[in-house]
Amino acid sequence: MSHHQKVAVITGSADGLGKGIAERLAADGFAIVLSDINADKLAETEQEFSARGQAVSRFVGNVAKREDQFALVQHAVAAFGRVDVFINNAGIEDVMPLENVRPADLEKVFAVNVYSVVYGTQAAAEQMKKQGSGGKIINAASIAAHESYELLGVYCASKHAVRS
């Protein structure tokens, strides 16, 4: 890795949108830290990046846990020396009518979609302040942060919270 290479951390990046974001940033020259709760898929994705000769490291963690988000940032620093971009991308969708929503459903969706963003932002901001060179924190929210949809009430509420 070159001394001036910027480092991007993307949560929920074993597949889907997060992987796509990581691929784009890698193509733009960033060193990539992939993070996901799915260890097997994450290892596969890391292998794809490595095979292309891209600077990559992986971290298995649960974004809903504050200590995991801080450990993720520490992992990025250990691997590449810094964090320039942190993308809170991980999220889950719960499809159900509001009358069926139980406490465990609310807790799960808000932990993964909202608490994770707070913890990730705290961890990334702390490191970026230490570096003294700023950085960017990007929070994925989707159209559900602006509109509400039947059967996605809890999910939309969580994404509205992220937008706020």
Coordinates of N, CA, C and O in Angstrom, one line a residue:
M1 N 0.8 -1.2 0.0 CA 0.0 0.0 0.0 C 0.9 1.2 0.0 O 1.8 1.3 0.7
S2 N 0.5 2.2 -0.8 CA 1.3 3.4 -0.8 C 1.0 4.3 0.4 O -0.1 4.2 1.0
H3 N 1.9 5.1 0.8 CA 1.8 5.9 2.0 C 0.6 6.8 1.9 O 0.0 7.2 3.0
H4 N 0.2 7.2 0.7 CA -0.8 8.2 0.6 C -2.2 7.6 0.2 O -3.1 8.3 0.0
Q5 N -2.2 6.3 0.2 CA -3.5 5.6 -0.2 C -4.5 5.9 0.9 O -4.3 5.7 2.1
K6 N -5.7 6.3 0.4 CA -6.8 6.5 1.4 C -7.5 5.2 1.7 O -7.4 4.3 0.9
V7 N -8.1 5.2 2.9 CA -8.6 3.9 3.4 C -10.1 4.1 3.7 O -10.6 5.1 4.3
A8 N -10.9 3.2 3.1 CA -12.4 3.2 3.3 C -12.8 2.0 4.0 O -12.4 0.9 3.7
V9 N -13.7 2.2 5.0 CA -14.3 1.1 5.8 C -15.8 1.1 5.4 O -16.5 2.1 5.5
I10 N -16.3 -0.1 5.1 CA -17.7 -0.2 4.6 C -18.3 -1.4 5.4 O -17.9 -2.5 5.3
T11 N -19.4 -1.0 6.2 CA -20.1 -2.1 7.0 C -21.1 -2.8 6.0 O -21.6 -2.2 5.1
G12 N -21.4 -4.0 6.3 CA -22.3 -4.8 5.5 C -21.8 -4.9 4.1 O -22.6 -4.8 3.2
S13 N -20.5 -5.3 4.0 CA -19.9 -5.3 2.6 C -19.5 -6.6 2.1 O -18.8 -6.7 1.1
A14 N -20.0 -7.7 2.7 CA -19.8 -9.0 2.2 C -20.4 -9.2 0.8 O -20.0 -9.9 0.0
D15 N -21.6 -8.6 0.7 CA -22.3 -8.7 -0.6 C -23.3 -7.5 -0.8 O -23.3 -6.6 0.0
G16 N -24.1 -7.6 -1.8 CA -25.1 -6.5 -2.1 C -24.5 -5.1 -2.3 O -23.4 -5.0 -2.8
L17 N -25.3 -4.1 -1.8 CA -24.9 -2.7 -2.0 C -23.5 -2.4 -1.4 O -22.7 -1.7 -2.0
G18 N -23.3 -2.9 -0.2 CA -22.0 -2.7 0.5 C -20.8 -3.1 -0.3 O -19.8 -2.5 -0.4
K19 N -21.0 -4.3 -0.9 CA -19.9 -4.9 -1.7 C -19.7 -4.0 -3.0 O -18.5 -3.7 -3.4
G20 N -20.8 -3.6 -3.6 CA -20.7 -2.7 -4.7 C -20.0 -1.4 -4.4 O -19.2 -0.9 -5.2
I21 N -20.3 -0.8 -3.3 CA -19.7 0.4 -2.8 C -18.2 0.2 -2.7 O -17.3 1.0 -3.1
A22 N -17.8 -0.9 -2.0 CA -16.4 -1.3 -1.8 C -15.7 -1.5 -3.1 O -14.5 -1.0 -3.3
E23 N -16.3 -2.1 -4.1 CA -15.7 -2.3 -5.4 C -15.4 -1.0 -6.1 O -14.3 -0.8 -6.7
R24 N -16.4 -0.1 -6.0 CA -16.2 1.2 -6.6 C -15.0 2.0 -6.0 O -14.2 2.6 -6.7
L25 N -15.0 2.0 -4.7 CA -13.9 2.7 -4.0 C -12.5 2.0 -4.2 O -11.5 2.7 -4.4
A26 N -12.5 0.7 -4.3 CA -11.3 0.0 -4.6 C -10.8 0.4 -6.0 O -9.6 0.7 -6.2
A27 N -11.7 0.5 -6.9 CA -11.4 0.9 -8.3 C -10.9 2.3 -8.4 O -10.0 2.6 -9.2
D28 N -11.3 3.1 -7.4 CA -10.9 4.5 -7.3 C -9.6 4.6 -6.5 O -9.1 5.7 -6.3
G29 N -9.0 3.5 -6.1 CA -7.7 3.5 -5.5 C -7.7 3.4 -4.0 O -6.6 3.5 -3.4
F30 N -8.8 3.3 -3.3 CA -8.8 3.2 -1.9 C -8.4 1.8 -1.4 O -8.6 0.8 -2.1
A31 N -7.7 1.7 -0.3 CA -7.5 0.5 0.5 C -8.9 0.2 1.1 O -9.5 1.2 1.6
I32 N -9.3 -1.0 1.2 CA -10.7 -1.3 1.6 C -10.7 -2.2 2.9 O -10.0 -3.2 2.9
V33 N -11.5 -1.8 3.8 CA -11.8 -2.7 5.0 C -13.2 -3.1 4.9 O -14.1 -2.3 5.0
L34 N -13.4 -4.4 4.6 CA -14.7 -5.0 4.5 C -15.2 -5.5 5.9 O -14.4 -6.0 6.6
S35 N -16.4 -5.2 6.2 CA -16.9 -5.7 7.5 C -18.3 -6.3 7.3 O -19.2 -5.7 6.6
D36 N -18.6 -7.4 8.0 CA -19.9 -8.0 7.9 C -20.0 -9.0 9.0 O -19.0 -9.4 9.7
I37 N -21.2 -9.4 9.3 CA -21.5 -10.4 10.3 C -21.4 -11.8 9.8 O -21.2 -12.8 10.5
N38 N -21.5 -11.9 8.4 CA -21.4 -13.2 7.7 C -19.9 -13.6 7.4 O -19.4 -13.1 6.3
A39 N -19.3 -14.3 8.2 CA -17.8 -14.6 8.1 C -17.5 -15.3 6.8 O -16.5 -15.0 6.1
D40 N -18.3 -16.3 6.4 CA -18.0 -17.1 5.2 C -18.0 -16.2 3.9 O -17.1 -16.2 3.1
K41 N -19.1 -15.5 3.8 CA -19.3 -14.6 2.6 C -18.2 -13.5 2.6 O -17.7 -13.2 1.5
L42 N -17.9 -13.0 3.8 CA -16.9 -12.0 3.9 C -15.5 -12.5 3.4 O -14.8 -11.8 2.7
A43 N -15.2 -13.7 3.8 CA -13.9 -14.3 3.4 C -13.8 -14.4 1.9 O -12.8 -14.1 1.2
E44 N -15.0 -14.9 1.3 CA -15.1 -15.0 -0.2 C -14.9 -13.6 -0.9 O -14.1 -13.5 -1.9
T45 N -15.5 -12.6 -0.4 CA -15.4 -11.3 -1.0 C -14.0 -10.7 -0.8 O -13.5 -10.2 -1.8
E46 N -13.4 -10.9 0.3 CA -12.0 -10.5 0.5 C -11.1 -11.1 -0.5 O -10.2 -10.5 -1.1
Q47 N -11.3 -12.4 -0.8 CA -10.5 -13.2 -1.8 C -10.7 -12.6 -3.2 O -9.7 -12.5 -3.9
E48 N -11.9 -12.2 -3.5 CA -12.1 -11.5 -4.8 C -11.3 -10.2 -5.0 O -10.7 -10.0 -6.0
F49 N -11.3 -9.4 -3.9 CA -10.5 -8.2 -3.9 C -9.0 -8.5 -4.0 O -8.3 -7.9 -4.8
S50 N -8.5 -9.4 -3.2 CA -7.1 -9.8 -3.2 C -6.7 -10.3 -4.6 O -5.6 -10.0 -5.1
A51 N -7.5 -11.1 -5.2 CA -7.2 -11.7 -6.5 C -7.0 -10.6 -7.6 O -6.3 -10.8 -8.5
R52 N -7.7 -9.5 -7.4 CA -7.5 -8.3 -8.3 C -6.4 -7.5 -7.9 O -6.1 -6.4 -8.5
G53 N -5.6 -7.9 -6.9 CA -4.5 -7.1 -6.4 C -4.9 -5.8 -5.7 O -4.1 -4.9 -5.5
Q54 N -6.1 -5.8 -5.1 CA -6.5 -4.6 -4.4 C -6.2 -4.7 -2.9 O -6.3 -5.8 -2.3
A55 N -5.8 -3.6 -2.3 CA -5.5 -3.6 -0.9 C -6.8 -3.8 -0.1 O -7.7 -3.0 -0.2
V56 N -6.8 -4.9 0.7 CA -8.1 -5.2 1.4 C -7.8 -5.9 2.7 O -6.8 -6.6 2.8
S57 N -8.7 -5.7 3.6 CA -8.7 -6.5 4.9 C -10.1 -6.7 5.3 O -11.0 -6.0 4.9
R58 N -10.4 -7.7 6.1 CA -11.7 -8.0 6.5 C -11.9 -8.1 8.0 O -10.9 -8.4 8.7
F59 N -13.1 -7.7 8.5 CA -13.4 -7.7 9.9 C -14.8 -8.3 10.1 O -15.7 -7.8 9.5
V60 N -14.9 -9.3 10.9 CA -16.2 -9.9 11.2 C -16.7 -9.3 12.5 O -16.0 -9.3 13.5
G61 N -17.9 -8.6 12.4 CA -18.4 -8.0 13.5 C -19.9 -7.7 13.4 O -20.5 -7.8 12.3
N62 N -20.5 -7.4 14.5 CA -21.9 -7.1 14.6 C -22.0 -5.6 14.8 O -21.7 -5.1 15.9
V63 N -22.5 -4.9 13.8 CA -22.6 -3.4 13.9 C -23.5 -2.9 15.0 O -23.3 -1.7 15.4
A64 N -24.4 -3.7 15.5 CA -25.3 -3.3 16.5 C -24.5 -3.2 17.9 O -25.1 -2.7 18.9
K65 N -23.3 -3.8 18.0 CA -22.5 -3.7 19.2 C -21.5 -2.6 19.1 O -20.6 -2.6 18.2
R66 N -21.6 -1.7 20.1 CA -20.7 -0.5 20.1 C -19.2 -1.0 20.1 O -18.4 -0.5 19.3
E67 N -18.9 -2.0 20.9 CA -17.5 -2.4 21.0 C -17.0 -3.0 19.6 O -15.8 -2.9 19.3
D68 N -17.9 -3.6 18.9 CA -17.5 -4.1 17.5 C -17.2 -3.0 16.6 O -16.3 -3.1 15.8
Q69 N -18.0 -1.9 16.6 CA -17.7 -0.8 15.7 C -16.4 -0.1 16.1 O -15.6 0.2 15.2
F70 N -16.0 0.0 17.3 CA -14.8 0.6 17.7 C -13.6 -0.4 17.4 O -12.6 0.0 16.9
A71 N -13.9 -1.7 17.5 CA -12.9 -2.7 17.2 C -12.6 -2.7 15.6 O -11.5 -2.9 15.2
L72 N -13.7 -2.4 14.9 CA -13.5 -2.4 13.4 C -12.6 -1.2 13.0 O -11.7 -1.4 12.2
V73 N -12.8 -0.1 13.6 CA -11.9 1.1 13.3 C -10.5 0.8 13.7 O -9.5 1.1 13.0
Q74 N -10.3 0.1 14.9 CA -8.9 -0.2 15.4 C -8.3 -1.2 14.4 O -7.1 -1.2 14.1
H75 N -9.1 -2.1 13.8 CA -8.7 -3.1 12.9 C -8.2 -2.4 11.6 O -7.1 -2.7 11.0
A76 N -9.0 -1.4 11.2 CA -8.6 -0.6 10.0 C -7.3 0.1 10.2 O -6.4 0.1 9.3
V77 N -7.1 0.7 11.3 CA -5.8 1.4 11.7 C -4.7 0.4 11.7 O -3.6 0.7 11.2
A78 N -4.9 -0.7 12.3 CA -3.8 -1.8 12.4 C -3.4 -2.2 11.0 O -2.3 -2.5 10.7
A79 N -4.4 -2.4 10.1 CA -4.2 -2.9 8.8 C -3.6 -1.9 7.9 O -2.6 -2.1 7.1
F80 N -4.1 -0.6 7.9 CA -3.7 0.4 6.9 C -3.3 1.7 7.5 O -3.0 2.6 6.7
G81 N -3.3 1.9 8.8 CA -2.7 3.1 9.4 C -3.7 4.2 9.6 O -3.3 5.2 10.3
R82 N -4.9 4.2 9.0 CA -5.8 5.3 9.1 C -7.2 5.0 8.6 O -7.4 3.9 8.1
V83 N -8.1 5.9 8.8 CA -9.4 5.8 8.2 C -9.8 7.1 7.6 O -9.8 8.1 8.3
D84 N -10.1 7.1 6.3 CA -10.5 8.3 5.6 C -11.9 8.4 5.3 O -12.5 9.5 5.3
V85 N -12.5 7.3 5.1 CA -14.0 7.2 4.7 C -14.6 6.0 5.5 O -14.0 4.9 5.6
F86 N -15.7 6.3 6.2 CA -16.4 5.2 7.0 C -17.8 5.3 6.5 O -18.5 6.3 6.6
I87 N -18.3 4.1 5.9 CA -19.6 4.1 5.4 C -20.5 3.1 6.2 O -20.2 1.9 6.3
N88 N -21.5 3.7 6.9 CA -22.4 2.9 7.7 C -23.5 2.4 6.7 O -24.5 3.1 6.4
N89 N -23.2 1.3 6.1 CA -24.1 0.7 5.1 C -25.0 -0.5 5.6 O -26.1 -0.7 5.1
A90 N -24.5 -1.2 6.6 CA -25.2 -2.4 7.1 C -26.6 -2.0 7.5 O -26.9 -1.0 8.1
G91 N -27.5 -2.9 7.1 CA -28.9 -2.7 7.5 C -29.7 -3.9 7.3 O -29.4 -4.8 6.5
I92 N -30.9 -4.0 8.0 CA -31.8 -5.1 7.8 C -33.2 -4.5 7.6 O -33.5 -3.5 8.0
E93 N -34.0 -5.3 6.8 CA -35.4 -4.9 6.5 C -36.3 -6.0 7.2 O -36.0 -7.1 7.1
D94 N -37.3 -5.5 7.8 CA -38.3 -6.4 8.4 C -39.6 -6.1 7.8 O -40.1 -4.9 7.8
V95 N -40.2 -7.0 7.1 CA -41.5 -6.8 6.4 C -42.6 -7.5 7.2 O -42.6 -8.7 7.4
M96 N -43.5 -6.6 7.7 CA -44.6 -7.1 8.5 C -45.6 -6.0 8.8 O -45.2 -4.8 8.9
P97 N -46.9 -6.4 8.9 CA -47.8 -5.3 9.3 C -47.6 -4.9 10.7 O -47.1 -5.6 11.6
L98 N -47.8 -3.6 11.0 CA -47.5 -3.0 12.3 C -48.1 -3.7 13.4 O -47.4 -3.9 14.5
E99 N -49.3 -4.3 13.3 CA -49.9 -5.0 14.4 C -49.2 -6.2 14.8 O -49.4 -6.8 15.9
N100 N -48.3 -6.8 13.9 CA -47.5 -8.0 14.2 C -46.2 -7.7 14.9 O -45.5 -8.6 15.3
V101 N -45.8 -6.4 14.9 CA -44.5 -6.1 15.4 C -44.4 -6.3 16.9 O -45.3 -5.9 17.7
R102 N -43.3 -7.0 17.3 CA -43.1 -7.3 18.7 C -41.8 -6.6 19.2 O -41.0 -6.1 18.4
P103 N -41.6 -6.5 20.5 CA -40.4 -5.8 21.0 C -39.1 -6.3 20.4 O -38.3 -5.5 20.0
A104 N -39.0 -7.6 20.2 CA -37.7 -8.1 19.6 C -37.5 -7.6 18.2 O -36.4 -7.4 17.8
D105 N -38.6 -7.4 17.4 CA -38.5 -6.9 16.1 C -38.0 -5.5 16.1 O -37.1 -5.2 15.3
L106 N -38.6 -4.7 16.9 CA -38.2 -3.3 17.0 C -36.7 -3.2 17.4 O -36.0 -2.4 16.9
E107 N -36.4 -4.0 18.5 CA -35.0 -3.9 19.0 C -34.0 -4.3 17.9 O -33.0 -3.7 17.8
K108 N -34.3 -5.4 17.2 CA -33.4 -5.9 16.2 C -33.2 -4.8 15.1 O -32.0 -4.5 14.7
V109 N -34.3 -4.3 14.5 CA -34.2 -3.3 13.4 C -33.5 -2.1 13.9 O -32.6 -1.5 13.2
F110 N -33.8 -1.5 15.0 CA -33.2 -0.3 15.5 C -31.8 -0.5 15.9 O -30.9 0.4 15.6
A111 N -31.4 -1.7 16.4 CA -30.0 -1.9 16.8 C -29.2 -2.0 15.6 O -28.1 -1.4 15.5
V112 N -29.6 -2.7 14.5 CA -28.8 -2.8 13.3 C -28.8 -1.6 12.4 O -27.8 -1.2 11.9
N113 N -30.0 -0.9 12.4 CA -30.1 0.2 11.4 C -29.8 1.6 12.0 O -29.5 2.5 11.3
V114 N -30.0 1.7 13.3 CA -29.8 3.1 14.0 C -28.7 3.1 14.9 O -27.8 3.9 14.8
Y115 N -28.7 2.2 15.9 CA -27.6 2.2 16.9 C -26.2 2.0 16.2 O -25.2 2.7 16.6
S116 N -26.2 1.2 15.2 CA -24.9 0.9 14.5 C -24.4 2.2 13.9 O -23.2 2.4 13.8
V117 N -25.3 3.0 13.4 CA -24.8 4.3 12.7 C -24.2 5.2 13.8 O -23.2 5.9 13.6
V118 N -24.9 5.3 15.0 CA -24.3 6.1 16.0 C -23.0 5.6 16.5 O -22.0 6.3 16.5
Y119 N -22.9 4.3 16.7 CA -21.6 3.7 17.1 C -20.5 3.8 16.1 O -19.3 4.1 16.4
G120 N -20.9 3.6 14.8 CA -19.9 3.7 13.7 C -19.4 5.1 13.6 O -18.2 5.3 13.4
T121 N -20.3 6.0 13.7 CA -20.0 7.4 13.6 C -19.0 7.8 14.7 O -18.0 8.5 14.5
Q122 N -19.4 7.4 15.9 CA -18.5 7.7 17.1 C -17.1 7.2 16.9 O -16.1 7.9 17.1
A123 N -17.0 5.9 16.5 CA -15.7 5.3 16.4 C -14.9 5.9 15.3 O -13.7 6.2 15.4
A124 N -15.5 6.2 14.1 CA -14.8 6.8 13.0 C -14.4 8.2 13.3 O -13.3 8.6 13.0
A125 N -15.3 9.0 13.9 CA -15.0 10.4 14.2 C -13.8 10.5 15.2 O -12.9 11.3 15.1
E126 N -13.8 9.6 16.2 CA -12.7 9.6 17.2 C -11.4 9.4 16.5 O -10.4 10.1 16.7
Q127 N -11.3 8.4 15.6 CA -10.1 8.1 14.8 C -9.7 9.3 13.9 O -8.5 9.7 13.8
M128 N -10.7 9.8 13.2 CA -10.4 10.9 12.3 C -9.9 12.2 13.0 O -9.0 12.9 12.5
K129 N -10.4 12.4 14.2 CA -9.9 13.5 15.0 C -8.5 13.3 15.4 O -7.6 14.2 15.3
K130 N -8.2 12.1 15.8 CA -6.8 11.7 16.2 C -5.8 12.0 15.0 O -4.7 12.4 15.2
Q131 N -6.3 11.6 13.8 CA -5.4 11.8 12.6 C -5.2 13.2 12.3 O -4.2 13.6 11.7
G132 N -6.2 14.1 12.6 CA -6.1 15.5 12.4 C -6.3 15.9 10.9 O -6.0 17.0 10.6
S133 N -6.7 15.0 10.1 CA -6.8 15.3 8.7 C -8.3 15.1 8.2 O -8.5 15.1 6.9
G134 N -9.2 15.1 9.1 CA -10.6 15.0 8.7 C -10.9 13.7 8.1 O -10.2 12.7 8.2
G135 N -12.0 13.6 7.4 CA -12.5 12.4 6.7 C -14.0 12.5 6.4 O -14.6 13.6 6.6
K136 N -14.5 11.4 5.9 CA -15.9 11.5 5.5 C -16.7 10.3 6.2 O -16.2 9.1 6.1
I137 N -17.8 10.5 6.7 CA -18.7 9.5 7.3 C -20.0 9.5 6.5 O -20.6 10.6 6.4
I138 N -20.3 8.4 5.9 CA -21.5 8.4 5.0 C -22.5 7.3 5.6 O -22.1 6.2 5.9
N139 N -23.7 7.8 5.8 CA -24.7 6.9 6.4 C -25.8 6.6 5.3 O -26.4 7.5 4.8
A140 N -25.9 5.3 4.9 CA -26.8 4.9 3.9 C -28.2 4.9 4.5 O -28.4 4.3 5.6
A141 N -29.2 5.5 3.8 CA -30.5 5.5 4.4 C -31.6 5.1 3.4 O -32.7 4.7 3.9
S142 N -31.4 5.1 2.1 CA -32.4 4.7 1.1 C -33.6 5.6 1.1 O -33.8 6.5 1.9
I143 N -34.5 5.4 0.1 CA -35.7 6.1 -0.1 C -36.6 6.0 1.1 O -37.4 6.9 1.4
A144 N -36.4 5.0 1.9 CA -37.2 4.8 3.1 C -37.0 5.8 4.2 O -37.7 5.9 5.2
A145 N -35.9 6.6 4.0 CA -35.7 7.7 4.9 C -36.5 8.9 4.6 O -36.6 9.9 5.4
H146 N -37.2 8.9 3.5 CA -38.0 10.0 3.0 C -39.4 9.7 2.9 O -40.3 10.6 2.9
E147 N -39.8 8.4 2.7 CA -41.1 8.0 2.5 C -41.4 6.8 3.4 O -40.5 6.2 4.0
S148 N -42.7 6.5 3.6 CA -43.1 5.3 4.4 C -43.9 4.4 3.5 O -44.6 4.8 2.6
Y149 N -43.7 3.1 3.8 CA -44.4 2.1 3.0 C -45.1 1.1 3.9 O -44.6 0.7 4.9
E150 N -46.3 0.6 3.4 CA -47.0 -0.4 4.1 C -46.1 -1.6 4.3 O -45.4 -1.9 3.4
L151 N -46.2 -2.3 5.4 CA -45.4 -3.5 5.8 C -44.0 -3.2 6.1 O -43.2 -4.1 6.4
L152 N -43.5 -1.9 5.9 CA -42.1 -1.6 6.2 C -42.1 -0.4 7.3 O -41.1 0.4 7.3
G153 N -43.1 -0.3 8.1 CA -43.2 0.8 9.1 C -42.0 0.9 10.0 O -41.4 2.0 10.1
V154 N -41.5 -0.2 10.5 CA -40.4 -0.2 11.5 C -39.1 0.1 10.7 O -38.3 1.0 11.1
Y155 N -38.9 -0.5 9.6 CA -37.8 -0.2 8.7 C -37.7 1.3 8.3 O -36.7 1.9 8.5
C156 N -38.8 1.8 7.8 CA -38.9 3.2 7.4 C -38.6 4.1 8.6 O -37.9 5.1 8.5
A157 N -39.2 3.8 9.8 CA -38.9 4.6 11.0 C -37.4 4.6 11.3 O -36.8 5.6 11.6
S158 N -36.8 3.4 11.2 CA -35.3 3.3 11.5 C -34.5 4.2 10.5 O -33.5 4.8 10.9
K159 N -34.9 4.2 9.2 CA -34.2 5.0 8.2 C -34.5 6.5 8.3 O -33.6 7.3 8.0
H160 N -35.7 6.8 8.8 CA -35.9 8.2 9.1 C -35.0 8.7 10.2 O -34.5 9.8 10.2
A161 N -34.8 7.8 11.2 CA -33.9 8.1 12.3 C -32.5 8.3 11.8 O -31.8 9.3 12.2
V162 N -32.0 7.5 10.9 CA -30.7 7.7 10.3 C -30.6 9.0 9.6 O -29.6 9.8 9.8
R163 N -31.6 9.4 8.9 CA -31.6 10.7 8.1 C -31.5 11.8 9.1 O -30.7 12.8 8.9
S164 N -32.2 11.7 10.2 CA -32.1 12.8 11.2 C -30.8 12.8 11.9 O -30.3 13.9 12.2

